[in-house]
Coordinates of C-alpha atoms in Angstrom, one line a residue:
M1 CA 213.6 67.8 170.8
S2 CA 217.3 67.4 169.9
T3 CA 218.1 65.2 167.0
W4 CA 220.9 62.6 167.2
R5 CA 223.1 64.8 165.0
N6 CA 222.8 67.7 167.4
L7 CA 223.5 65.5 170.4
L8 CA 226.5 63.9 168.7
T9 CA 228.2 67.1 167.6
G10 CA 227.6 68.7 171.1
A11 CA 228.7 65.6 173.0
G12 CA 231.2 66.5 175.8
H13 CA 231.8 63.0 177.1
W14 CA 231.1 59.3 176.2
G15 CA 227.8 59.2 178.1
E16 CA 226.4 61.9 175.7
Y17 CA 228.0 60.1 172.7
R18 CA 226.1 56.9 173.8
K19 CA 222.9 58.9 174.2
A20 CA 223.2 60.1 170.6
L21 CA 223.5 56.5 169.5
G22 CA 220.3 55.7 171.4
V23 CA 218.4 58.6 169.7
L24 CA 219.7 57.4 166.3
Q25 CA 218.4 53.9 167.0
Q26 CA 215.0 55.2 168.2
D27 CA 214.5 57.7 165.3
E28 CA 216.0 55.7 162.4
G29 CA 217.2 52.3 163.4
P30 CA 215.8 48.8 163.7
S31 CA 215.1 47.0 166.9
F32 CA 218.1 45.7 168.8
K33 CA 217.1 42.1 167.9
D34 CA 216.9 43.0 164.2
M35 CA 220.2 44.9 164.5
A36 CA 221.9 41.9 166.0
A37 CA 220.7 39.8 163.1
R38 CA 222.1 42.2 160.6
S39 CA 225.4 42.6 162.4
G40 CA 227.1 39.5 161.1
K41 CA 226.7 40.5 157.5
I42 CA 227.7 44.1 158.1
A43 CA 230.7 43.1 160.1
H44 CA 232.3 41.6 157.0
G45 CA 233.0 45.1 155.8
V46 CA 234.1 46.5 159.2
S47 CA 237.7 45.9 160.4
G48 CA 237.8 44.1 163.7
A49 CA 234.1 43.6 163.9
T50 CA 232.0 40.5 164.3
S51 CA 228.4 39.6 164.9
Y52 CA 227.0 41.0 168.1
A53 CA 224.2 40.1 170.5
A54 CA 221.3 42.5 171.0
A55 CA 222.4 43.1 174.6
T56 CA 225.9 44.2 173.4
L57 CA 224.4 46.6 171.0
H58 CA 221.9 47.9 173.5
K59 CA 224.8 48.6 176.0
L60 CA 226.3 51.1 173.5
T61 CA 223.3 53.4 174.2
E62 CA 223.6 53.4 178.0
E63 CA 224.3 57.1 178.7
D64 CA 225.2 56.4 182.3
L65 CA 228.2 54.3 181.1
R66 CA 230.8 57.0 180.5
K67 CA 233.3 54.5 179.2
E68 CA 234.7 54.7 175.7
P69 CA 232.9 52.2 173.4
K70 CA 234.6 50.0 170.9
W71 CA 234.7 51.8 167.5
E72 CA 234.0 48.6 165.5
Q73 CA 230.8 48.1 167.5
V74 CA 229.8 51.7 166.9
E75 CA 230.3 51.4 163.2
V76 CA 228.3 48.2 162.9
F77 CA 225.5 49.9 165.0
V78 CA 225.5 53.0 162.8
R79 CA 225.6 51.1 159.5
A80 CA 222.7 48.9 160.7
C81 CA 220.6 52.1 161.3
V82 CA 221.5 53.5 157.9
E83 CA 220.6 50.2 156.2
H84 CA 217.3 50.1 158.0
G85 CA 216.6 53.7 157.0
A86 CA 217.3 52.9 153.3
E87 CA 214.8 50.1 153.4
R88 CA 212.2 52.7 154.5
G89 CA 213.1 55.0 151.7
E90 CA 215.5 57.3 153.5
R91 CA 218.4 58.4 151.3
R92 CA 221.7 58.7 153.2
D93 CA 225.2 57.9 152.2
A94 CA 226.4 55.3 154.8
Q95 CA 230.1 56.5 154.4
D96 CA 229.1 60.1 155.2
V97 CA 227.2 59.1 158.3
V98 CA 229.9 56.8 159.6
R99 CA 232.5 59.5 159.0
L100 CA 230.6 61.9 161.1
W101 CA 230.4 59.4 164.0
K102 CA 234.1 58.7 163.5
D103 CA 235.1 62.4 163.6
E104 CA 233.2 62.9 166.9
F105 CA 234.7 59.6 168.3
R106 CA 238.2 61.1 167.6
R107 CA 237.2 64.4 169.0
L108 CA 236.4 62.7 172.3
K109 CA 239.9 61.2 172.2
G110 CA 238.7 57.7 171.4
D111 CA 241.2 55.1 170.3
E112 CA 242.0 55.3 166.6
P113 CA 239.7 52.9 164.7
P114 CA 241.5 49.8 163.6
P115 CA 243.1 49.9 160.1
P116 CA 241.5 48.1 157.2
P117 CA 242.6 44.5 156.7
K118 CA 245.8 44.0 154.6
R119 CA 245.5 43.0 151.0
T120 CA 246.1 39.4 150.2
R121 CA 248.8 38.3 147.7
G122 CA 246.1 37.4 145.1
R123 CA 244.6 40.9 145.3
L124 CA 248.0 42.5 145.0
L125 CA 248.7 40.5 141.9
V126 CA 245.4 41.6 140.3
L127 CA 246.1 45.2 141.2
G128 CA 249.6 45.0 139.8
A129 CA 248.2 43.6 136.5
A130 CA 245.7 46.5 136.3
V131 CA 248.4 49.1 136.8
V132 CA 250.5 47.5 134.0
L133 CA 247.5 47.6 131.7
A134 CA 246.7 51.2 132.6
V135 CA 250.3 52.3 131.9
G136 CA 250.3 50.5 128.6
A137 CA 247.1 52.2 127.6
A138 CA 248.5 55.6 128.5
V139 CA 251.5 55.1 126.3
A140 CA 249.4 53.9 123.4
F141 CA 247.1 56.9 123.8
S142 CA 248.7 60.3 123.6
W143 CA 247.2 62.2 126.5
P144 CA 246.2 65.8 125.4
F145 CA 247.5 67.5 128.5
S146 CA 250.9 67.2 130.1
D147 CA 249.7 66.5 133.6
G148 CA 246.6 64.3 132.7
S149 CA 244.0 66.9 133.7
E150 CA 241.6 69.0 131.7
G151 CA 241.7 72.6 130.3
D152 CA 244.7 74.6 131.6
G153 CA 246.2 71.7 133.6
K154 CA 244.6 72.6 136.9
P155 CA 242.6 69.9 138.7
V156 CA 238.9 70.2 138.4
A157 CA 237.1 70.4 141.7
A158 CA 234.9 67.5 142.5
A159 CA 231.1 68.2 142.8
S160 CA 229.5 68.0 146.2
S161 CA 226.8 65.5 147.0
P162 CA 223.5 67.0 148.2
V163 CA 222.3 66.6 151.7
V164 CA 218.8 65.2 151.7
G165 CA 216.2 67.8 152.5
S166 CA 218.6 70.7 152.4
T167 CA 220.4 72.9 149.9
P168 CA 223.9 72.6 151.2
S169 CA 226.0 69.6 150.5
T170 CA 228.0 66.9 152.2
P171 CA 231.4 65.6 151.1
A172 CA 231.8 62.7 148.7
S173 CA 232.1 59.4 150.7
T174 CA 235.8 58.7 150.0
R175 CA 237.2 62.2 149.4
T176 CA 240.4 63.2 151.1
A177 CA 241.0 66.9 152.1
P178 CA 242.0 68.9 149.0
A179 CA 244.4 71.8 149.0
A180 CA 243.1 75.2 149.9
S181 CA 241.5 77.1 147.0
P182 CA 243.0 80.4 145.8
S183 CA 241.8 83.6 147.5
L184 CA 238.6 85.0 146.0
K185 CA 239.9 88.6 146.1
Q186 CA 236.4 90.0 145.4
P187 CA 235.6 93.7 145.2
E188 CA 233.6 95.3 148.0
P189 CA 229.9 94.4 147.3
A190 CA 227.3 97.2 147.2
D191 CA 224.6 95.0 148.8
G192 CA 226.5 93.8 151.8
R193 CA 226.6 90.2 150.6
Y194 CA 230.1 88.7 150.3
L195 CA 230.8 85.9 148.0
S196 CA 232.9 83.5 150.1
R197 CA 234.1 80.0 149.9
I198 CA 234.7 77.0 152.2
A199 CA 238.4 76.8 151.7
W200 CA 240.1 74.7 154.4
S201 CA 239.5 71.4 156.2
G202 CA 239.0 70.9 159.9
N203 CA 238.1 68.4 162.6
G204 CA 239.5 64.9 162.0
G205 CA 240.5 65.6 158.4
T206 CA 237.0 65.8 157.1
T207 CA 236.2 68.1 154.1
M208 CA 232.8 69.2 155.5
V209 CA 232.3 72.3 157.7
Q210 CA 229.2 72.1 160.0
A211 CA 226.9 75.1 160.2
Y212 CA 225.3 76.2 163.5
A213 CA 222.3 78.3 164.5
D214 CA 224.2 79.8 167.5
Y215 CA 227.8 80.8 167.9
T216 CA 227.9 81.3 171.7
D217 CA 229.8 79.3 174.2
S218 CA 226.7 77.9 175.9
D219 CA 225.1 74.5 175.9
H220 CA 222.6 75.7 173.4
G221 CA 225.4 77.1 171.2
R222 CA 227.4 73.8 171.2
E223 CA 224.2 71.8 170.4
S224 CA 222.8 74.1 167.8
A225 CA 224.2 72.3 164.7
T226 CA 221.7 72.7 161.9
G227 CA 222.6 69.5 160.1
H228 CA 223.8 71.4 157.1
G229 CA 227.3 70.6 155.9
Y230 CA 229.3 72.8 153.5
D231 CA 232.1 71.1 151.6
I232 CA 235.5 72.5 150.7
G233 CA 235.3 74.4 147.4
Q234 CA 231.6 75.3 147.9
D235 CA 230.6 78.9 147.6
I236 CA 228.5 80.6 150.3
I237 CA 227.2 84.1 150.9
T238 CA 228.4 85.8 154.1
L239 CA 227.0 89.0 155.6
C240 CA 229.0 89.9 158.7
Q241 CA 231.2 88.6 161.6
V242 CA 230.8 88.1 165.3
S243 CA 233.0 86.8 168.1
G244 CA 231.9 83.5 169.6
R245 CA 233.2 80.2 171.0
P246 CA 236.4 78.6 169.6
V247 CA 236.0 75.3 167.7
F248 CA 238.1 72.1 167.8
L249 CA 240.5 72.5 164.8
G250 CA 241.9 69.0 164.6
T251 CA 244.0 68.7 161.4
Y252 CA 243.2 72.3 160.3
R253 CA 245.1 73.2 157.1
G254 CA 244.2 76.8 156.8
P255 CA 246.5 79.9 157.2
N256 CA 244.7 81.7 160.0
P257 CA 244.3 79.5 163.2
E258 CA 244.3 82.8 165.2
R259 CA 240.8 83.6 163.8
N260 CA 239.4 80.7 165.7
G261 CA 236.5 82.2 167.7
V262 CA 235.3 84.5 164.9
W263 CA 232.1 83.4 163.2
Y264 CA 230.5 84.5 159.9
R265 CA 226.8 84.9 159.6
M266 CA 225.5 83.5 156.2
S267 CA 222.6 84.6 154.1
T268 CA 220.8 81.4 155.4
D269 CA 221.0 82.9 158.9
E270 CA 223.4 80.1 159.9
Y271 CA 226.9 80.6 161.3
V272 CA 230.2 79.0 160.2
P273 CA 233.6 79.3 161.8
A274 CA 235.7 81.9 160.1
V275 CA 238.9 79.8 160.2
Y276 CA 237.4 77.5 157.4
V277 CA 236.2 80.3 155.1
D278 CA 237.9 82.5 152.5
T279 CA 236.1 85.8 152.0
G280 CA 238.8 87.4 149.9
R281 CA 239.3 90.1 152.5
G282 CA 240.8 90.5 156.0
S283 CA 237.5 90.8 157.8
L284 CA 233.8 91.5 157.5
P285 CA 231.6 94.2 159.1
N286 CA 230.5 93.3 162.6
C287 CA 227.0 91.9 162.9

């Protein structure tokens, strides 16, 4: 049976997006009555949201309703499910889960989620005081590197956060898309295993590249996400390449958009879109 993640990343219209919400609630969420009780507290941290009745939240899961839902209601719904899962011992980063739902919301051309509330005058004054103190401390303490970073002055790559139950990792909850890493320029391997790297960002500005079990342009192919995310800067082992379906590039920042439709098979028997991967060479052998 398809998981909510597979349904979400394969959604072709709002009815399927709503169906994925329903599966999330059934598999990991509280009852709609409990969700409504949680919504008021959760809404304090969600721009434009308020407390919602159980009927309103249940309506979000009606797959026959192919109308775009309100993003703030979706976020409250998803956060309530993650919160409920945490109480049962499930370890998920709420920001990572919300970001996945937001990316797919944007892919389906949903209205841009509302911006966060403006800072108040008091908060700005506190922030200004903190900046002044930080500058003063920097002057008093002679920084050992000219640009404030370590070693040779190049920024140190942030470590990836592990995905529960899998080896690959998901991006840190507040990370913005970093610049592309230098080309690997690796010599030809003797064992047919190519050290490669997730090097560019993609759909919606996220730093995570989703892996799939199938690269074909079929319903099964589009819904075959494995649930494994590989973050920018993370090394992977690729074996060969194959032609398959194109992917939605969004705010893609890589140099080779024309490679959209080429997929790399990894040592894990998963497939990733070639446009997001640096292998250090022009192409790989055909699978």
